[in-house]
Short mmCIF file of C-alpha atoms and ligand atoms in Angstrom, two decimals:
data_model
loop_
_atom_site.label_atom_id
_atom_site.label_comp_id
_atom_site.label_asym_id
_atom_site.label_seq_id
_atom_site.Cartn_x
_atom_site.Cartn_y
_atom_site.Cartn_z
CA MET A 1 -5.64 -33.24 -27.09
CA ARG A 2 -8.05 -31.46 -29.45
CA MET A 3 -7.03 -28.23 -31.09
CA SER A 4 -10.17 -27.34 -33.04
CA LYS A 5 -12.41 -25.57 -30.52
CA LYS A 6 -11.74 -22.46 -28.50
CA ALA A 7 -10.71 -22.49 -24.87
CA SER A 8 -13.12 -21.51 -22.11
CA ILE A 9 -10.22 -20.24 -20.03
CA GLY A 10 -6.50 -19.62 -20.40
CA VAL A 11 -3.61 -19.76 -17.97
CA THR A 12 -0.48 -17.68 -18.44
CA GLY A 13 2.45 -18.39 -16.15
CA LEU A 14 3.06 -22.12 -16.10
CA ALA A 15 5.34 -22.58 -13.12
CA VAL A 16 4.08 -25.30 -10.81
CA MET A 17 0.98 -23.49 -9.47
CA GLY A 18 -0.15 -22.29 -12.91
CA ARG A 19 0.58 -25.65 -14.48
CA ASN A 20 -1.41 -27.51 -11.85
CA LEU A 21 -4.37 -25.14 -12.07
CA ALA A 22 -4.38 -25.57 -15.85
CA ARG A 23 -4.26 -29.37 -15.49
CA ASN A 24 -7.04 -29.29 -12.89
CA LEU A 25 -9.23 -27.27 -15.28
CA ALA A 26 -8.48 -29.63 -18.17
CA ARG A 27 -9.12 -32.71 -16.04
CA HIS A 28 -12.57 -31.28 -15.35
CA GLY A 29 -13.32 -31.16 -19.05
CA HIS A 30 -12.57 -27.49 -19.73
CA THR A 31 -10.52 -26.55 -22.74
CA VAL A 32 -7.54 -24.56 -21.49
CA ALA A 33 -5.30 -22.24 -23.47
CA LEU A 34 -1.71 -22.25 -22.25
CA HIS A 35 0.90 -19.53 -22.36
CA ASN A 36 4.23 -18.90 -20.70
CA ARG A 37 6.97 -16.33 -21.16
CA SER A 38 9.38 -19.07 -22.20
CA GLU A 39 7.93 -21.56 -24.68
CA GLN A 40 9.68 -24.50 -23.04
CA ARG A 41 7.29 -24.71 -20.10
CA THR A 42 4.25 -24.71 -22.39
CA LYS A 43 5.73 -27.48 -24.52
CA GLU A 44 6.64 -29.53 -21.46
CA LEU A 45 3.15 -29.28 -20.05
CA VAL A 46 1.61 -30.49 -23.30
CA GLU A 47 4.19 -33.27 -23.68
CA GLN A 48 3.83 -34.55 -20.13
CA PHE A 49 0.15 -33.99 -19.43
CA GLY A 50 -1.47 -33.39 -22.82
CA ASP A 51 -3.52 -36.55 -22.48
CA GLU A 52 -5.25 -35.28 -19.31
CA GLY A 53 -7.62 -33.02 -21.26
CA ASP A 54 -7.97 -30.37 -23.93
CA PHE A 55 -5.10 -27.89 -24.03
CA ILE A 56 -4.42 -25.23 -26.63
CA PRO A 57 -0.75 -24.23 -26.41
CA ALA A 58 -0.04 -20.68 -27.52
CA TYR A 59 3.38 -19.25 -28.17
CA SER A 60 2.55 -15.56 -28.24
CA ALA A 61 0.20 -13.34 -26.27
CA GLN A 62 -1.89 -12.74 -29.41
CA GLU A 63 -2.16 -16.42 -30.19
CA PHE A 64 -3.21 -17.05 -26.58
CA VAL A 65 -5.92 -14.38 -26.66
CA ASP A 66 -7.18 -15.60 -30.05
CA ALA A 67 -7.58 -19.11 -28.64
CA LEU A 68 -10.10 -17.94 -26.03
CA GLU A 69 -13.88 -17.89 -26.20
CA ARG A 70 -15.59 -14.55 -25.54
CA PRO A 71 -15.75 -13.12 -22.97
CA ARG A 72 -12.14 -14.17 -22.58
CA GLN A 73 -11.00 -15.41 -19.22
CA VAL A 74 -7.28 -15.12 -18.62
CA VAL A 75 -5.75 -16.48 -15.43
CA ILE A 76 -2.41 -14.93 -14.54
CA MET A 77 -0.25 -17.06 -12.28
CA VAL A 78 3.02 -15.20 -11.97
CA LYS A 79 5.01 -13.67 -9.13
CA ALA A 80 3.16 -10.99 -7.18
CA GLY A 81 4.26 -7.39 -7.72
CA ALA A 82 5.98 -6.02 -10.83
CA PRO A 83 5.76 -9.29 -12.86
CA THR A 84 1.96 -9.23 -12.47
CA ASP A 85 1.77 -5.63 -13.69
CA ALA A 86 4.01 -6.52 -16.64
CA VAL A 87 1.73 -9.39 -17.70
CA ILE A 88 -1.39 -7.22 -17.31
CA ASP A 89 0.21 -4.53 -19.45
CA GLU A 90 1.04 -7.10 -22.08
CA PHE A 91 -2.49 -8.50 -22.32
CA VAL A 92 -4.75 -5.50 -21.80
CA PRO A 93 -4.20 -4.05 -25.32
CA LEU A 94 -5.26 -7.41 -26.76
CA LEU A 95 -8.46 -7.73 -24.74
CA GLU A 96 -11.94 -6.24 -25.14
CA LYS A 97 -14.69 -4.88 -22.92
CA GLY A 98 -16.25 -7.63 -20.83
CA ASP A 99 -13.13 -9.82 -20.81
CA VAL A 100 -11.86 -11.06 -17.47
CA ILE A 101 -8.33 -11.11 -16.07
CA VAL A 102 -7.84 -13.27 -13.00
CA ASP A 103 -4.80 -12.76 -10.79
CA ALA A 104 -4.51 -16.03 -8.90
CA GLY A 105 -1.19 -15.21 -7.21
CA ASN A 106 -0.64 -14.01 -3.65
CA ALA A 107 -1.03 -10.31 -4.50
CA HIS A 108 -1.42 -7.59 -1.90
CA PHE A 109 -5.09 -6.60 -1.89
CA ALA A 110 -4.18 -2.92 -2.23
CA ASP A 111 -2.45 -3.70 -5.55
CA THR A 112 -5.54 -5.66 -6.57
CA ARG A 113 -7.77 -2.68 -5.77
CA ARG A 114 -5.54 -0.43 -7.83
CA ARG A 115 -5.47 -2.81 -10.79
CA GLU A 116 -9.20 -3.46 -10.60
CA ALA A 117 -9.99 0.26 -10.64
CA ALA A 118 -7.67 0.88 -13.61
CA LEU A 119 -9.07 -2.00 -15.65
CA ARG A 120 -12.68 -1.23 -14.75
CA GLU A 121 -12.23 2.07 -16.62
CA LYS A 122 -11.39 0.06 -19.71
CA GLY A 123 -14.40 -2.23 -19.19
CA ILE A 124 -12.21 -5.20 -18.25
CA HIS A 125 -13.01 -7.22 -15.13
CA PHE A 126 -10.02 -7.75 -12.91
CA VAL A 127 -10.53 -10.54 -10.44
CA GLY A 128 -7.98 -10.85 -7.63
CA THR A 129 -8.35 -14.43 -6.51
CA GLY A 130 -6.92 -16.12 -3.45
CA VAL A 131 -5.94 -19.72 -4.11
CA SER A 132 -4.84 -21.89 -1.24
CA GLY A 133 -3.64 -25.44 -1.02
CA GLY A 134 -0.17 -25.35 -2.47
CA GLU A 135 0.83 -27.39 -5.51
CA GLU A 136 -1.27 -30.39 -4.60
CA GLY A 137 -4.31 -28.27 -3.90
CA ALA A 138 -4.01 -26.49 -7.24
CA LEU A 139 -4.07 -29.86 -8.97
CA HIS A 140 -6.59 -31.79 -6.91
CA GLY A 141 -8.88 -29.05 -5.58
CA PRO A 142 -7.85 -25.83 -3.86
CA SER A 143 -9.88 -23.42 -1.81
CA ILE A 144 -10.60 -20.50 -4.13
CA MET A 145 -11.39 -16.94 -2.99
CA PRO A 146 -12.30 -14.72 -5.95
CA GLY A 147 -12.95 -11.01 -5.52
CA GLY A 148 -13.90 -8.65 -8.35
CA SER A 149 -17.28 -7.87 -9.83
CA LYS A 150 -20.37 -10.03 -9.34
CA GLU A 151 -20.73 -10.08 -13.10
CA SER A 152 -17.33 -11.70 -13.58
CA TYR A 153 -18.29 -14.44 -11.14
CA GLN A 154 -21.20 -15.44 -13.37
CA SER A 155 -18.83 -16.85 -15.95
CA LEU A 156 -15.85 -17.61 -13.75
CA GLY A 157 -17.72 -19.02 -10.75
CA PRO A 158 -18.91 -22.27 -12.33
CA LEU A 159 -15.40 -23.07 -13.58
CA PHE A 160 -13.73 -22.31 -10.26
CA GLU A 161 -16.39 -24.09 -8.24
CA ASP A 162 -15.90 -27.08 -10.51
CA ILE A 163 -12.16 -27.36 -9.83
CA SER A 164 -12.24 -26.41 -6.15
CA ALA A 165 -12.16 -28.82 -3.24
CA LYS A 166 -15.57 -30.10 -2.11
CA VAL A 167 -16.74 -30.63 1.45
CA ASP A 168 -20.10 -32.34 1.99
CA GLY A 169 -20.67 -31.81 -1.73
CA GLU A 170 -20.23 -28.04 -1.43
CA PRO A 171 -17.51 -26.29 -3.45
CA CYS A 172 -14.76 -24.51 -1.51
CA CYS A 173 -15.18 -21.41 -3.64
CA THR A 174 -17.40 -18.38 -3.35
CA HIS A 175 -17.50 -14.82 -4.59
CA VAL A 176 -15.94 -13.16 -1.56
CA GLY A 177 -16.69 -9.54 -2.40
CA ALA A 178 -15.78 -6.70 -4.75
CA ASP A 179 -12.32 -5.68 -6.02
CA GLY A 180 -9.59 -6.75 -3.55
CA ALA A 181 -11.81 -8.75 -1.16
CA GLY A 182 -10.55 -12.12 -2.42
CA HIS A 183 -6.91 -11.26 -1.89
CA PHE A 184 -7.70 -9.64 1.46
CA VAL A 185 -9.38 -12.83 2.67
CA LYS A 186 -6.49 -14.92 1.34
CA MET A 187 -4.07 -12.65 3.20
CA VAL A 188 -5.93 -13.21 6.47
CA HIS A 189 -6.04 -16.94 5.70
CA ASN A 190 -2.26 -16.86 5.60
CA GLY A 191 -2.08 -14.82 8.80
CA ILE A 192 -4.20 -17.44 10.53
CA GLU A 193 -1.98 -20.10 8.95
CA TYR A 194 1.05 -18.47 10.61
CA ALA A 195 -0.72 -18.37 13.99
CA ASP A 196 -1.89 -21.96 13.71
CA MET A 197 1.61 -23.16 12.79
CA GLN A 198 3.18 -21.22 15.65
CA LEU A 199 0.72 -22.64 18.19
CA ILE A 200 1.38 -26.16 16.95
CA ALA A 201 5.13 -25.52 17.16
CA GLU A 202 4.78 -24.25 20.73
CA SER A 203 2.82 -27.39 21.62
CA PHE A 204 5.69 -29.49 20.28
CA ASP A 205 8.25 -27.44 22.20
CA LEU A 206 6.30 -27.81 25.44
CA LEU A 207 5.74 -31.53 25.05
CA ARG A 208 9.44 -31.97 24.47
CA GLY A 209 10.89 -29.39 26.87
CA ALA A 210 8.44 -29.74 29.75
CA GLY A 211 6.97 -33.19 29.09
CA GLY A 212 10.19 -34.92 28.04
CA TYR A 213 8.53 -36.55 25.01
CA SER A 214 10.65 -37.53 21.99
CA PRO A 215 9.73 -36.28 18.49
CA ALA A 216 8.39 -39.74 17.61
CA GLU A 217 6.22 -39.74 20.72
CA ILE A 218 4.98 -36.25 19.94
CA ALA A 219 4.15 -37.42 16.40
CA GLU A 220 1.91 -40.01 18.04
CA VAL A 221 0.30 -37.40 20.31
CA PHE A 222 -0.50 -35.25 17.26
CA ARG A 223 -1.85 -38.27 15.42
CA THR A 224 -4.27 -38.85 18.29
CA TRP A 225 -5.26 -35.20 18.40
CA ASN A 226 -5.97 -35.38 14.71
CA SER A 227 -8.86 -37.71 15.35
CA GLY A 228 -10.50 -35.22 17.73
CA ARG A 229 -11.59 -31.60 17.59
CA LEU A 230 -8.15 -30.50 16.34
CA ASP A 231 -8.53 -32.64 13.21
CA SER A 232 -6.82 -30.56 10.53
CA TYR A 233 -4.33 -30.65 7.70
CA LEU A 234 -1.69 -28.80 9.72
CA ILE A 235 -1.92 -31.23 12.67
CA GLU A 236 -1.79 -34.16 10.25
CA ILE A 237 1.35 -32.97 8.46
CA THR A 238 2.97 -32.01 11.78
CA SER A 239 2.60 -35.59 12.92
CA GLN A 240 4.23 -36.78 9.71
CA VAL A 241 7.09 -34.27 9.91
CA LEU A 242 7.79 -35.29 13.52
CA ALA A 243 7.69 -39.00 12.71
CA HIS A 244 10.26 -38.55 9.96
CA THR A 245 13.86 -39.64 10.54
CA ASP A 246 16.69 -38.05 8.58
CA ALA A 247 18.22 -40.81 6.50
CA ALA A 248 21.72 -39.30 6.43
CA SER A 249 22.15 -38.79 10.17
CA GLY A 250 19.59 -41.17 11.64
CA LYS A 251 18.34 -38.28 13.77
CA PRO A 252 14.77 -37.01 14.03
CA PHE A 253 14.26 -34.87 10.95
CA VAL A 254 13.12 -31.92 13.09
CA ASP A 255 16.53 -31.87 14.79
CA ILE A 256 18.54 -31.51 11.62
CA VAL A 257 16.53 -28.55 10.28
CA ALA A 258 17.92 -25.07 11.04
CA ASP A 259 15.56 -23.43 13.54
CA GLN A 260 15.02 -20.24 11.55
CA ALA A 261 11.54 -19.89 10.04
CA GLU A 262 11.27 -17.98 6.81
CA GLN A 263 8.37 -16.00 5.40
CA LYS A 264 7.34 -14.63 2.07
CA GLY A 265 5.31 -11.71 3.35
CA THR A 266 1.61 -12.47 3.58
CA GLY A 267 1.73 -12.91 7.37
CA ARG A 268 3.53 -9.60 7.68
CA TRP A 269 0.93 -7.91 5.46
CA THR A 270 -1.83 -9.28 7.68
CA VAL A 271 -0.25 -7.68 10.71
CA GLN A 272 0.46 -4.40 8.94
CA ILE A 273 -3.16 -4.16 7.83
CA GLY A 274 -4.35 -5.25 11.26
CA LEU A 275 -2.49 -2.27 12.70
CA ASP A 276 -3.96 0.07 10.09
CA LEU A 277 -7.47 -1.17 10.82
CA GLY A 278 -6.89 -1.09 14.58
CA VAL A 279 -7.87 -4.74 14.97
CA PRO A 280 -6.03 -6.60 17.74
CA ILE A 281 -4.69 -9.63 15.89
CA SER A 282 -2.06 -10.35 18.51
CA GLY A 283 -1.95 -14.10 17.82
CA ILE A 284 -1.02 -13.52 14.19
CA ALA A 285 1.42 -10.76 15.12
CA GLU A 286 3.23 -12.96 17.66
CA ALA A 287 3.50 -15.72 15.07
CA VAL A 288 5.15 -13.33 12.61
CA PHE A 289 7.45 -11.96 15.32
CA ALA A 290 8.34 -15.48 16.45
CA ARG A 291 9.54 -16.20 12.90
CA SER A 292 11.52 -12.94 12.93
CA LEU A 293 13.07 -13.79 16.30
CA SER A 294 14.01 -17.26 15.08
CA GLY A 295 15.76 -15.72 12.10
CA ALA A 296 17.61 -13.05 14.11
CA SER A 297 20.75 -15.18 14.30
CA ASN A 298 23.16 -12.47 15.50
CA LEU A 299 20.79 -11.40 18.24
CA ARG A 300 20.22 -14.99 19.31
CA GLU A 301 23.92 -15.76 19.24
CA ALA A 302 24.68 -12.70 21.40
CA SER A 303 21.97 -13.67 23.89
CA ARG A 304 22.95 -17.32 24.21
CA GLY A 305 24.36 -17.01 27.75
CA LEU A 306 21.44 -15.09 29.29
CA GLY A 307 20.30 -16.74 32.48
CA GLY A 308 17.09 -18.74 32.76
CA PRO A 309 15.43 -21.16 35.12
CA SER A 310 16.50 -24.78 35.41
CA ARG A 311 14.54 -26.98 33.05
CA ALA A 312 13.60 -30.07 34.99
CA PRO A 313 10.84 -31.79 33.03
CA LEU A 314 7.49 -32.45 34.67
CA THR A 315 6.91 -35.60 36.66
CA GLY A 316 4.02 -37.39 38.37
CA SER A 317 0.43 -36.32 37.87
CA ALA A 318 1.46 -33.05 36.18
CA LEU A 319 3.16 -35.12 33.53
CA ASP A 320 0.27 -37.57 33.27
CA THR A 321 -2.17 -34.85 32.28
CA PHE A 322 0.30 -32.64 30.42
CA ALA A 323 -0.46 -33.76 26.86
CA ASP A 324 -4.18 -33.28 27.50
CA ASP A 325 -3.51 -29.89 29.03
CA VAL A 326 -1.48 -28.85 25.99
CA GLU A 327 -4.32 -30.01 23.73
CA GLN A 328 -6.70 -27.75 25.66
CA ALA A 329 -4.27 -24.83 25.50
CA LEU A 330 -3.76 -25.35 21.78
CA TYR A 331 -7.47 -25.53 21.12
CA ALA A 332 -8.28 -22.41 23.14
CA SER A 333 -5.41 -20.43 21.60
CA LYS A 334 -6.51 -21.54 18.16
CA VAL A 335 -10.05 -20.30 18.77
CA VAL A 336 -8.54 -16.92 19.71
CA ALA A 337 -6.38 -16.78 16.57
CA TYR A 338 -9.35 -17.56 14.33
CA ALA A 339 -11.59 -15.15 16.24
CA GLN A 340 -9.02 -12.42 15.63
CA GLY A 341 -8.66 -13.28 11.95
CA PHE A 342 -12.41 -13.26 11.36
CA ASN A 343 -12.67 -9.92 13.15
CA GLN A 344 -10.02 -8.58 10.81
CA ILE A 345 -12.04 -9.72 7.80
CA GLN A 346 -15.10 -8.07 9.31
CA ALA A 347 -13.15 -4.83 9.81
CA GLY A 348 -11.70 -4.99 6.29
CA GLY A 349 -15.18 -5.50 4.91
CA ALA A 350 -16.46 -2.44 6.76
CA GLU A 351 -13.47 -0.30 5.71
CA TYR A 352 -13.53 -1.19 2.03
CA GLY A 353 -17.27 -1.66 1.57
CA TRP A 354 -17.17 -5.40 0.95
CA ASP A 355 -20.18 -7.42 1.87
CA ILE A 356 -18.27 -10.45 3.15
CA ASP A 357 -20.23 -13.40 4.48
CA LEU A 358 -17.99 -14.68 7.28
CA GLY A 359 -19.83 -17.99 7.52
CA LYS A 360 -19.26 -18.54 3.82
CA VAL A 361 -15.55 -17.75 4.20
CA ALA A 362 -15.32 -20.34 7.00
CA SER A 363 -17.15 -22.81 4.83
CA ILE A 364 -14.80 -22.46 1.83
CA TRP A 365 -11.82 -22.93 4.14
CA ARG A 366 -13.12 -26.32 5.25
CA GLY A 367 -11.39 -28.01 2.33
CA GLY A 368 -8.51 -27.49 -0.06
CA CYS A 369 -6.61 -24.83 1.84
CA ILE A 370 -3.69 -25.06 4.24
CA ILE A 371 -5.81 -24.26 7.31
CA ARG A 372 -8.54 -26.74 6.41
CA ALA A 373 -9.91 -28.26 9.57
CA LYS A 374 -12.94 -29.90 11.09
CA PHE A 375 -13.09 -26.91 13.41
CA LEU A 376 -14.15 -24.71 10.47
CA ASN A 377 -17.49 -26.53 10.42
CA ASP A 378 -18.13 -25.07 13.87
CA ILE A 379 -17.11 -21.58 12.73
CA THR A 380 -19.41 -21.90 9.71
CA ALA A 381 -22.26 -22.91 12.03
CA ALA A 382 -21.50 -20.11 14.50
CA TYR A 383 -21.80 -17.43 11.80
CA ALA A 384 -24.83 -19.11 10.23
CA GLU A 385 -26.56 -18.83 13.58
CA GLU A 386 -25.45 -15.27 14.25
CA PRO A 387 -24.01 -13.47 11.20
CA ALA A 388 -23.12 -10.36 13.24
CA LEU A 389 -21.37 -12.33 15.97
CA PRO A 390 -18.97 -9.84 17.67
CA THR A 391 -16.38 -12.54 18.31
CA LEU A 392 -16.26 -16.31 17.93
CA LEU A 393 -15.39 -16.45 21.62
CA THR A 394 -18.95 -15.57 22.60
CA SER A 395 -20.68 -18.08 20.36
CA GLY A 396 -22.21 -20.97 22.33
CA GLY A 397 -19.97 -23.93 21.54
CA PHE A 398 -16.70 -22.00 21.48
CA ARG A 399 -17.52 -20.12 24.64
CA LYS A 400 -18.05 -23.35 26.57
CA ALA A 401 -15.04 -25.13 25.07
CA VAL A 402 -12.70 -22.24 25.89
CA GLU A 403 -14.13 -21.83 29.39
CA ASP A 404 -13.65 -25.55 29.95
CA ALA A 405 -10.10 -25.34 28.58
CA GLN A 406 -8.99 -22.36 30.59
CA ASP A 407 -7.61 -24.15 33.66
CA SER A 408 -5.36 -26.27 31.47
CA TRP A 409 -4.52 -23.27 29.30
CA ARG A 410 -3.39 -21.24 32.33
CA SER A 411 -1.51 -24.16 33.81
CA VAL A 412 0.38 -24.89 30.58
CA ILE A 413 1.41 -21.25 30.23
CA SER A 414 2.56 -21.10 33.85
CA THR A 415 4.60 -24.26 33.31
CA ALA A 416 6.15 -22.65 30.24
CA VAL A 417 6.95 -19.46 32.15
CA ARG A 418 8.37 -21.43 35.08
CA LEU A 419 10.62 -23.51 32.85
CA GLY A 420 11.57 -20.67 30.53
CA ILE A 421 9.99 -22.14 27.40
CA PRO A 422 8.83 -19.35 25.08
CA THR A 423 5.12 -19.56 24.25
CA PRO A 424 4.30 -16.18 22.71
CA GLY A 425 1.30 -17.59 20.82
CA PHE A 426 -0.31 -19.28 23.81
CA SER A 427 0.43 -16.35 26.10
CA THR A 428 -0.88 -13.62 23.86
CA ALA A 429 -4.03 -15.63 23.16
CA LEU A 430 -4.76 -15.95 26.85
CA ALA A 431 -3.97 -12.28 27.44
CA TYR A 432 -6.44 -11.40 24.66
CA TYR A 433 -9.10 -13.60 26.23
CA ASP A 434 -8.54 -12.08 29.66
CA GLY A 435 -8.40 -8.60 28.15
CA LEU A 436 -11.75 -9.04 26.43
CA ARG A 437 -13.51 -10.39 29.50
CA ALA A 438 -12.03 -7.85 31.94
CA GLU A 439 -14.48 -5.65 33.78
CA ARG A 440 -11.97 -2.76 33.85
CA LEU A 441 -8.71 -2.42 31.97
CA PRO A 442 -5.70 -0.33 32.99
CA ALA A 443 -6.35 1.71 29.85
CA ALA A 444 -7.93 4.20 32.28
CA LEU A 445 -4.50 4.83 33.72
CA VAL A 446 -3.02 5.19 30.23
CA GLN A 447 -5.63 7.88 29.55
CA GLY A 448 -4.62 9.62 32.79
CA GLN A 449 -0.99 9.57 31.73
CA ARG A 450 -1.84 10.94 28.31
CA ASP A 451 -3.85 13.72 29.84
CA TYR A 452 -1.02 14.54 32.25
CA PHE A 453 1.79 14.93 29.77
CA GLY A 454 -0.07 16.00 26.69
CA ALA A 455 -3.48 17.33 27.69
CA HIS A 456 -4.92 14.64 25.45
CA THR A 457 -8.19 14.59 27.48
CA TYR A 458 -10.19 11.63 28.70
CA ARG A 459 -13.80 10.50 28.95
CA ARG A 460 -15.41 9.80 32.33
CA VAL A 461 -17.43 6.81 33.42
CA ASP A 462 -20.10 8.97 35.04
CA ARG A 463 -20.61 11.89 32.64
CA GLU A 464 -20.69 12.54 28.92
CA GLY A 465 -18.02 14.71 27.33
CA SER A 466 -14.31 15.17 27.06
CA PHE A 467 -12.31 16.23 30.12
CA HIS A 468 -8.91 17.60 30.94
CA THR A 469 -7.36 17.93 34.36
CA ALA A 470 -5.00 20.87 34.91
CA TRP A 471 -2.13 18.96 36.46
CA ALA A 472 0.05 20.94 38.90
CA ALA A 473 3.79 20.93 38.55
CA ASP A 474 4.01 18.45 41.43
CA GLY A 475 1.57 16.15 39.73
CA ARG A 476 -1.48 16.74 41.91
CA PRO A 477 -4.63 17.84 40.15
CA GLU A 478 -5.32 21.54 40.47
CA SER A 479 -8.74 21.62 38.94
CA SER A 480 -10.88 19.72 36.50
CA ALA A 481 -12.48 21.12 33.40
C1 LIG B 501 -1.51 -21.47 0.72
C2 LIG B 501 -0.26 -20.94 1.39
C3 LIG B 501 0.68 -20.29 0.42
C4 LIG B 501 1.87 -19.62 1.06
C5 LIG B 501 2.76 -20.54 1.78
C6 LIG B 501 4.10 -19.96 2.18
O1 LIG B 501 -2.55 -21.02 1.17
O2 LIG B 501 -1.44 -22.32 -0.17
O3 LIG B 501 -0.64 -19.98 2.30
O4 LIG B 501 -0.06 -19.34 -0.26
O5 LIG B 501 2.60 -19.02 0.06
O6 LIG B 501 2.14 -21.05 2.91
O7 LIG B 501 4.00 -18.89 3.04
P1 LIG B 501 5.29 -18.37 3.82
O8 LIG B 501 6.48 -18.62 2.95
O9 LIG B 501 5.08 -16.94 4.07
O10 LIG B 501 5.36 -19.21 5.06
#
């Protein structure tokens, strides 16, 4: 540990994510200033990992700022919300024009926009940055999604690209877009993460409930899938979770875990913003609702005796092909969830004036992050070929794969419905697919209803303009305007 030179970057907030980011930076040869509200954490980091690189521990905000090269680059890694504002308020008076504050936590992008605008007035760059990959990713190479000004990326970009994951030699980091774009994209990443996890969980439930497979057998099925087109971090860890036996009880680990999924909020934000933007992200929404339903213990307890069909597992040829059918259903539903997420990013970009390169987003999610997957290579290629692609579902490879999967997809969902196994993720994905490809939707009838009770008017298929029918008291049309 050298103490003589100044630090090229500083990290304040040294809980596990901050600590690992700081270590990652130091391991890549960058001198890192360290600061934490309580001195203990700073001391511990230096004691335990001081030999990994050049750290400059600082025990006051002023000391921390003084340790940094100009323009100063301060990474804040504290809890989203009020704690982030408190740290910003503490540091801003000590900083100068041109300095950069990076918020690498899971902030809401609207907060990031507000903070960026306020600090821009003072000449300070505020860079809301999505970081994905958990503790391990932060240490060994996360996927990094910085927003903020282009100017800030000139100094920050090389450092972040350096410590990010690499796929085919390319860094999993790019300047996503102005102000809150980085946190917006990270939010949608998490929404997709929820959908992906839910679809995998439904696959497990089906293989067990309809296919009669044991958790250990399902672990093996997932392990096989992980060497095909579903190759991804989430499939890999699912296989490991399912293969795990609880030492205390000797039971499959998955059977001793309470079946109530928790959430910290980013999935919920994705859905809230999806509603605001009017983007149908039903796969993500169902995944969030499925977690809420799992956690609604009183409601579930009260509903325990509600009748359902008998649950005789599949047999014969239906069973023989079932695992393959579920793979097809999972793949197709996953394409829908990603298609919806990318459309949300597109809509966010249009709403907030961000010039987001969707292919680039797909490419920086190929490594480091929780949803990293082979599949993201195909999404990267699809957007490279057609940057304004209306939906991933219409791009060549995906179109064919989903069309080829649809018989299995429909059959798996009908099996689930017949046996009473809930598959909200699979079902909503298929409904979205069928909704998009429908020649006519019953929305015409909804328009008729709206016009009837509220004179809300409708458009016609054969003429331009807005129309209202004067509905008679008995419901028959009197005249048309
Ligand atoms: C990541 C993750 C991470 C998130 C966790 C927990 O990209 O590294 O998305 O940011 O906090 O996955 O999320 P929930 O507690 O909401 O499941």
